[in-house]
Amino acid sequence: MGGTGTSDTIAVRVWRGERHGGFQSFAVPRLANQTVLDVLRFIQRRLDPGLAFRHACRVGVCGSCAVRVNGIARWACRTHLDRVVRDDALELAPLDHLPAVRDLVCDLAPFFDQWTAAGGYFVPRPDADGFAAIAPESPARRAVEAGIECIGCGICYSECDTVGDRPEYLGPAALNRAWTLQNDTRDGARAARLHAVSGDAGCHACHSRFACSERCPKGLSPAASIAALKRQGVAALLGGTR
Amino acid sequence: MASQSRDQLWEPRLWLLQRVTAVALALWVGVHLITILAVGGAGLSAEQILGRTRHSAVVALFYGSFVLLAAIHGALGVRVLIAEWTPWRGTRRDGAAVLVAVLLVALGGRALWAVVT
Ligand code: FES
């Protein structure tokens, strides 16, 4: 599917420079089972050692390799060219909505700052005593399961129009993490976290456009987590527990 | 977990209000459309229609609440757009949204006044 499969090279346009830069073209040999990360490594090793991009695990675990491939944010290491090459051409650009550092590298500090602002970290209950026994089949644990596999790649943040419109918006990944913690029965900061995600640029700023859920490489649904946070907020409001 | 208490108290309330008015508007718009179709099908003239709406408590109540619902729902939607499209925040943004609500009530109220009096 996708590529013509007839040509033995592909024309790869790669973003060079910082915020003000331009695309540079490279001719890269087409190989079987080639990924976007393979293309980037080929360019760096053979054509231009100065090309900057991030990667570490190469197997979809660390979340460091996300770039925009033909305009859509994807994980480079697990994106096969067969799925994305059109007419033997490929365009690679840094993630959207994040400050550019160089070439395909952006500064993820704003992304992770939002995790902190959303209370996206575990706070042990004051009465925590030894190991907690969590039944794997319990509804709360299952709710955690739905969102826990986030690798922090920033793809949802790049794809979210609301993040683009309002940089102060907490964003899908941070809110998704907050929701997993709201279901963590060991956590002792759930009221404070619900408060933290209910601000002006919190979960209520989400338009439920589901771009995050559509693009998450791990198949998570941050949009569903955000909707659940909104419901929890209303429940707290009506229950008078705020 | 920073706190901006005013926002945290208001955002969930405004969001709920937006949702509740949306559900109500779906019903109101339904009734409104059915009424239009029924009136059109009956072939009533403008004079005959006005004859029925004048001094009608049902029309006044139904369309009065319609105007209020639309004003609240519309203003809340505009309030969200202001945050996305302009640098206005806080009082300036809320003030602009209230202004939209007042404008919608005025426009809708004038139209309603014309058919019930
Ligand atoms: S290199 Fe680790 S997720 Fe792609």
Coordinates of C-alpha atoms and ligand atoms in Angstrom, one line a residue:
Chain A
M1 CA 0.0 0.0 0.0
G2 CA 1.1 3.6 -0.5
G3 CA 4.5 3.8 -2.2
T4 CA 4.8 2.9 -5.8
G5 CA 7.5 0.4 -4.8
T6 CA 9.1 0.8 -8.3
S7 CA 11.9 3.3 -7.6
D8 CA 15.1 2.4 -5.7
T9 CA 15.6 5.8 -4.2
I10 CA 13.3 8.2 -2.4
A11 CA 13.4 12.0 -2.3
V12 CA 13.5 13.0 1.3
R13 CA 12.9 16.6 2.3
V14 CA 14.2 17.3 5.8
W15 CA 13.7 20.5 7.9
R16 CA 17.0 22.2 8.6
G17 CA 17.7 25.0 10.9
E18 CA 15.6 26.4 13.7
R19 CA 12.3 28.2 13.6
H20 CA 13.5 30.0 10.5
G21 CA 15.0 27.3 8.2
G22 CA 14.1 25.4 5.2
F23 CA 13.8 22.0 3.7
Q24 CA 16.8 20.3 2.4
S25 CA 16.5 17.4 -0.1
F26 CA 18.3 14.1 0.2
A27 CA 18.2 11.0 -2.1
V28 CA 18.0 8.0 0.1
P29 CA 18.1 4.3 -1.2
R30 CA 14.9 2.5 -0.7
L31 CA 15.3 -0.8 1.3
A32 CA 12.9 -3.5 2.5
N33 CA 11.2 -2.9 5.9
Q34 CA 12.8 0.5 6.1
T35 CA 11.6 2.9 8.8
V36 CA 11.6 6.7 9.0
L37 CA 14.4 6.4 11.6
D38 CA 16.4 4.2 9.2
V39 CA 16.2 7.1 6.7
L40 CA 17.3 9.6 9.2
R41 CA 20.2 7.5 10.3
F42 CA 21.3 6.9 6.7
I43 CA 21.3 10.6 6.1
Q44 CA 23.3 11.3 9.2
R45 CA 25.9 8.6 8.6
R46 CA 26.3 8.9 4.9
L47 CA 25.1 12.2 3.7
D48 CA 25.3 14.9 6.4
P49 CA 26.6 14.1 9.9
G50 CA 25.3 17.5 11.1
L51 CA 21.7 16.4 10.9
A52 CA 20.1 16.7 14.4
F53 CA 17.3 14.3 15.5
R54 CA 16.5 12.4 18.6
H55 CA 16.2 8.6 19.1
A56 CA 17.2 6.1 21.7
C57 CA 15.4 2.8 22.0
R58 CA 14.5 2.2 18.3
V59 CA 11.7 0.0 19.3
G60 CA 8.8 2.3 20.3
V61 CA 9.5 2.4 24.1
C62 CA 11.3 5.6 24.9
G63 CA 9.2 8.1 22.9
S64 CA 12.1 10.3 21.9
C65 CA 11.9 9.9 18.1
A66 CA 8.6 11.7 17.2
V67 CA 8.7 13.8 14.1
R68 CA 6.2 15.0 11.5
V69 CA 6.1 12.7 8.6
N70 CA 4.4 14.3 5.6
G71 CA 2.7 16.7 8.0
I72 CA 1.5 14.1 10.5
A73 CA 3.3 13.5 13.8
R74 CA 4.5 9.9 14.1
W75 CA 7.2 7.8 15.9
A76 CA 10.1 7.6 13.4
C77 CA 11.4 4.2 14.7
R78 CA 8.1 2.3 14.1
T79 CA 6.8 4.1 11.0
H80 CA 7.5 1.9 8.0
L81 CA 8.0 3.8 4.7
D82 CA 5.4 1.5 3.0
R83 CA 2.8 3.3 5.1
V84 CA 3.9 6.9 4.5
V85 CA 5.8 7.3 1.3
R86 CA 3.8 8.9 -1.5
D87 CA 5.2 9.1 -5.1
D88 CA 8.7 8.1 -3.8
A89 CA 8.8 11.3 -1.6
L90 CA 8.9 11.9 2.1
E91 CA 8.9 15.2 4.1
L92 CA 10.2 15.2 7.7
A93 CA 9.7 18.1 10.0
P94 CA 10.0 18.7 13.8
L95 CA 6.9 18.4 16.0
D96 CA 4.5 21.3 16.0
H97 CA 3.6 23.5 19.0
L98 CA 7.1 23.2 20.6
P99 CA 10.1 25.5 20.4
A100 CA 12.6 24.5 17.8
V101 CA 16.1 23.7 18.8
R102 CA 17.7 22.5 15.6
D103 CA 16.6 20.5 12.6
L104 CA 14.2 17.8 13.9
V105 CA 14.9 18.4 17.6
C106 CA 12.5 20.5 19.6
D107 CA 12.5 21.6 23.2
L108 CA 10.0 19.4 25.1
A109 CA 10.2 21.5 28.3
P110 CA 6.8 23.2 27.8
F111 CA 5.2 19.7 27.2
F112 CA 6.6 18.3 30.4
D113 CA 5.9 21.5 32.4
Q114 CA 2.3 20.9 31.6
W115 CA 2.5 17.4 33.2
T116 CA 3.6 19.0 36.4
A117 CA 0.9 21.7 36.2
A118 CA -1.7 19.0 35.7
G119 CA -0.5 17.1 38.8
G120 CA 0.7 14.4 36.5
Y121 CA 2.8 12.7 39.2
F122 CA 2.1 10.2 41.9
V123 CA 1.5 11.4 45.4
P124 CA 1.4 8.6 48.0
R125 CA -1.5 8.7 50.4
P126 CA -0.4 9.9 53.9
D127 CA -1.7 6.6 55.4
A128 CA 0.2 4.5 52.9
D129 CA 1.5 1.5 54.7
G130 CA 3.7 -1.0 52.8
F131 CA 2.6 -2.5 49.5
A132 CA -0.9 -1.8 48.3
A133 CA -2.9 -4.8 47.0
I134 CA -4.6 -3.8 43.8
A135 CA -6.9 -6.3 42.2
P136 CA -6.0 -6.3 38.4
E137 CA -9.7 -6.8 37.5
S138 CA -11.0 -3.9 39.6
P139 CA -12.7 -1.1 37.7
A140 CA -10.3 1.5 38.9
R141 CA -7.3 -0.6 37.8
R142 CA -8.8 -1.2 34.4
A143 CA -9.4 2.6 34.0
V144 CA -5.7 3.1 34.8
E145 CA -4.8 0.4 32.3
A146 CA -6.6 2.3 29.5
G147 CA -4.1 5.2 29.7
I148 CA -1.0 4.0 31.4
E149 CA 1.1 3.0 28.4
C150 CA 1.9 6.6 27.4
I151 CA 5.6 7.0 26.3
G152 CA 5.6 10.8 26.5
C153 CA 6.5 11.2 22.8
G154 CA 4.6 14.5 22.4
I155 CA 2.7 13.4 19.2
C156 CA -0.7 14.2 20.7
Y157 CA 0.6 17.6 21.8
S158 CA 1.8 18.3 18.3
E159 CA -1.5 17.1 16.7
C160 CA -3.8 19.0 19.1
D161 CA -5.3 22.1 17.6
T162 CA -6.3 23.4 21.0
V163 CA -2.7 23.3 22.1
G164 CA -1.9 25.4 19.0
D165 CA -4.6 27.9 19.7
R166 CA -3.9 28.1 23.5
P167 CA -0.3 27.4 24.5
E168 CA -1.3 27.5 28.1
Y169 CA -3.7 24.5 27.6
L170 CA -2.5 21.5 29.7
G171 CA -2.7 19.3 26.6
P172 CA -3.8 15.7 26.0
A173 CA -0.8 13.8 27.4
A174 CA -0.7 15.6 30.8
L175 CA -4.4 15.3 31.2
N176 CA -4.3 11.6 30.3
R177 CA -1.7 11.1 32.9
A178 CA -3.8 13.0 35.4
W179 CA -6.7 10.7 34.7
T180 CA -4.7 7.6 35.3
L181 CA -3.7 9.0 38.7
Q182 CA -7.3 9.9 39.5
N183 CA -8.0 6.2 39.3
D184 CA -4.9 5.1 41.3
T185 CA -6.3 4.1 44.6
R186 CA -2.9 4.5 46.2
D187 CA -2.8 8.2 45.3
G188 CA -3.4 10.8 48.0
A189 CA -3.8 14.0 45.9
R190 CA -6.9 13.3 43.9
A191 CA -8.9 16.4 45.1
A192 CA -5.9 18.7 44.5
R193 CA -5.3 17.2 41.0
L194 CA -9.0 17.6 40.0
H195 CA -8.6 21.2 41.0
A196 CA -5.4 21.5 39.0
V197 CA -7.0 20.2 35.8
S198 CA -10.1 22.3 36.2
G199 CA -8.5 25.7 35.6
D200 CA -9.1 28.0 32.7
A201 CA -6.8 26.1 30.4
G202 CA -7.5 22.7 31.8
C203 CA -9.6 19.8 30.7
H204 CA -12.6 22.0 29.9
A205 CA -10.7 23.8 27.1
C206 CA -10.7 20.5 25.1
H207 CA -13.1 20.5 22.1
S208 CA -13.2 16.7 21.9
R209 CA -11.8 16.7 18.4
F210 CA -10.0 13.4 19.1
A211 CA -6.9 14.2 17.1
C212 CA -4.8 13.0 20.0
S213 CA -6.6 9.6 20.1
E214 CA -6.4 9.3 16.4
R215 CA -2.7 9.9 16.3
C216 CA -1.4 8.2 19.5
P217 CA 1.1 5.6 18.4
K218 CA 0.3 3.5 21.5
G219 CA -3.4 3.5 20.6
L220 CA -4.4 5.4 23.8
S221 CA -7.3 7.8 23.9
P222 CA -6.3 11.0 25.7
A223 CA -9.6 12.5 24.5
A224 CA -11.5 9.9 26.4
S225 CA -9.4 10.5 29.5
I226 CA -10.1 14.3 29.3
A227 CA -13.9 13.6 28.9
A228 CA -13.7 11.4 32.0
L229 CA -12.0 14.3 33.9
K230 CA -14.8 16.6 32.9
R231 CA -17.3 14.1 34.2
Q232 CA -15.4 13.7 37.4
G233 CA -15.4 17.5 37.8
V234 CA -19.1 17.7 37.4
A235 CA -19.7 14.8 39.8
A236 CA -17.6 16.6 42.3
L237 CA -19.5 19.8 41.7
L238 CA -22.9 18.1 42.1
G239 CA -21.7 16.0 45.0
G240 CA -20.5 19.2 46.7
T241 CA -17.1 17.7 47.4
R242 CA -15.1 20.5 45.9
Chain B
M1 CA -0.5 21.7 41.3
A2 CA -0.9 25.4 41.0
S3 CA -4.1 27.0 42.2
Q4 CA -6.0 29.8 40.5
S5 CA -9.1 29.3 42.7
R6 CA -11.5 31.5 40.7
D7 CA -11.0 29.6 37.5
Q8 CA -11.1 26.2 39.1
L9 CA -14.5 27.0 40.7
W10 CA -16.0 28.5 37.5
E11 CA -14.7 26.4 34.6
P12 CA -16.6 23.2 35.5
R13 CA -19.8 25.2 36.2
L14 CA -19.6 27.1 32.9
W15 CA -18.8 23.8 31.1
L16 CA -21.9 22.2 32.7
L17 CA -24.1 25.2 31.8
Q18 CA -22.8 24.9 28.2
R19 CA -23.8 21.2 28.1
V20 CA -27.2 21.7 29.8
T21 CA -28.1 24.5 27.5
A22 CA -27.0 22.5 24.5
V23 CA -29.3 19.6 25.4
A24 CA -32.2 22.0 26.0
L25 CA -31.5 23.8 22.7
A26 CA -31.7 20.5 20.9
L27 CA -35.2 20.1 22.2
W28 CA -36.2 23.7 21.6
V29 CA -34.9 23.7 18.0
G30 CA -36.8 20.5 17.4
V31 CA -40.1 22.0 18.6
H32 CA -39.3 25.2 16.6
L33 CA -38.7 23.3 13.4
I34 CA -41.8 21.1 13.7
T35 CA -43.8 24.3 14.3
I36 CA -42.4 25.9 11.2
L37 CA -43.2 22.8 9.1
A38 CA -46.7 22.5 10.6
V39 CA -47.4 26.2 10.0
G40 CA -46.0 26.0 6.4
G41 CA -48.1 22.9 5.7
A42 CA -51.2 24.6 7.0
G43 CA -50.7 27.4 4.5
L44 CA -51.3 30.2 7.0
S45 CA -50.8 33.8 6.0
A46 CA -48.5 36.2 8.0
E47 CA -51.6 37.9 9.4
Q48 CA -53.0 34.6 10.5
I49 CA -49.8 33.6 12.2
L50 CA -49.4 36.9 14.0
G51 CA -53.0 36.5 15.1
R52 CA -52.1 33.3 16.9
T53 CA -48.8 34.5 18.4
R54 CA -50.2 37.8 19.8
H55 CA -50.9 37.7 23.5
S56 CA -50.0 34.0 23.5
A57 CA -48.4 33.1 26.8
V58 CA -47.2 29.8 25.3
V59 CA -45.3 31.5 22.5
A60 CA -43.9 34.1 24.9
L61 CA -42.7 31.5 27.3
F62 CA -41.3 29.1 24.7
Y63 CA -39.5 31.7 22.6
G64 CA -38.5 33.7 25.6
S65 CA -36.7 30.7 27.1
F66 CA -35.3 29.9 23.6
V67 CA -33.7 33.4 23.4
L68 CA -32.2 33.0 26.9
L69 CA -30.8 29.5 26.2
A70 CA -29.3 30.6 22.9
A71 CA -27.8 33.7 24.5
I72 CA -26.2 31.7 27.3
H73 CA -25.0 28.9 25.0
G74 CA -23.7 31.3 22.3
A75 CA -21.9 33.5 24.8
L76 CA -20.2 30.6 26.4
G77 CA -19.0 29.3 23.0
V78 CA -17.7 32.8 22.1
R79 CA -15.9 32.9 25.4
V80 CA -14.0 29.8 24.5
L81 CA -13.2 31.2 21.0
I82 CA -11.9 34.5 22.5
A83 CA -9.3 32.5 24.5
E84 CA -8.2 30.7 21.3
W85 CA -8.3 33.6 18.9
T86 CA -7.4 36.6 20.9
P87 CA -4.9 37.5 23.8
W88 CA -7.9 38.6 26.0
R89 CA -8.1 36.8 29.3
G90 CA -9.8 37.2 32.6
T91 CA -12.3 40.1 33.0
R92 CA -11.8 41.4 29.5
R93 CA -12.7 38.0 28.0
D94 CA -15.6 37.4 30.4
G95 CA -16.9 40.9 29.8
A96 CA -16.9 40.4 26.1
A97 CA -18.8 37.2 26.5
V98 CA -21.4 38.9 28.7
L99 CA -21.7 41.6 26.0
V100 CA -22.5 38.9 23.4
A101 CA -25.1 37.4 25.7
V102 CA -26.7 40.9 26.3
L103 CA -26.7 41.5 22.5
L104 CA -28.3 38.2 21.8
V105 CA -31.0 38.7 24.4
A106 CA -31.7 42.2 23.0
L107 CA -32.0 41.0 19.4
G108 CA -34.0 37.9 20.3
G109 CA -36.2 39.9 22.7
R110 CA -37.0 42.5 20.1
A111 CA -38.1 39.8 17.6
L112 CA -40.2 38.1 20.3
W113 CA -41.7 41.5 21.3
A114 CA -42.7 42.0 17.7
V115 CA -44.7 38.8 17.4
V116 CA -46.4 38.7 20.8
T117 CA -47.5 42.3 21.2
Ligands
FES1 S1 13.4 5.6 19.3 FE1 12.4 5.1 21.2 S2 10.3 5.3 20.6 FE2 11.3 5.6 18.7

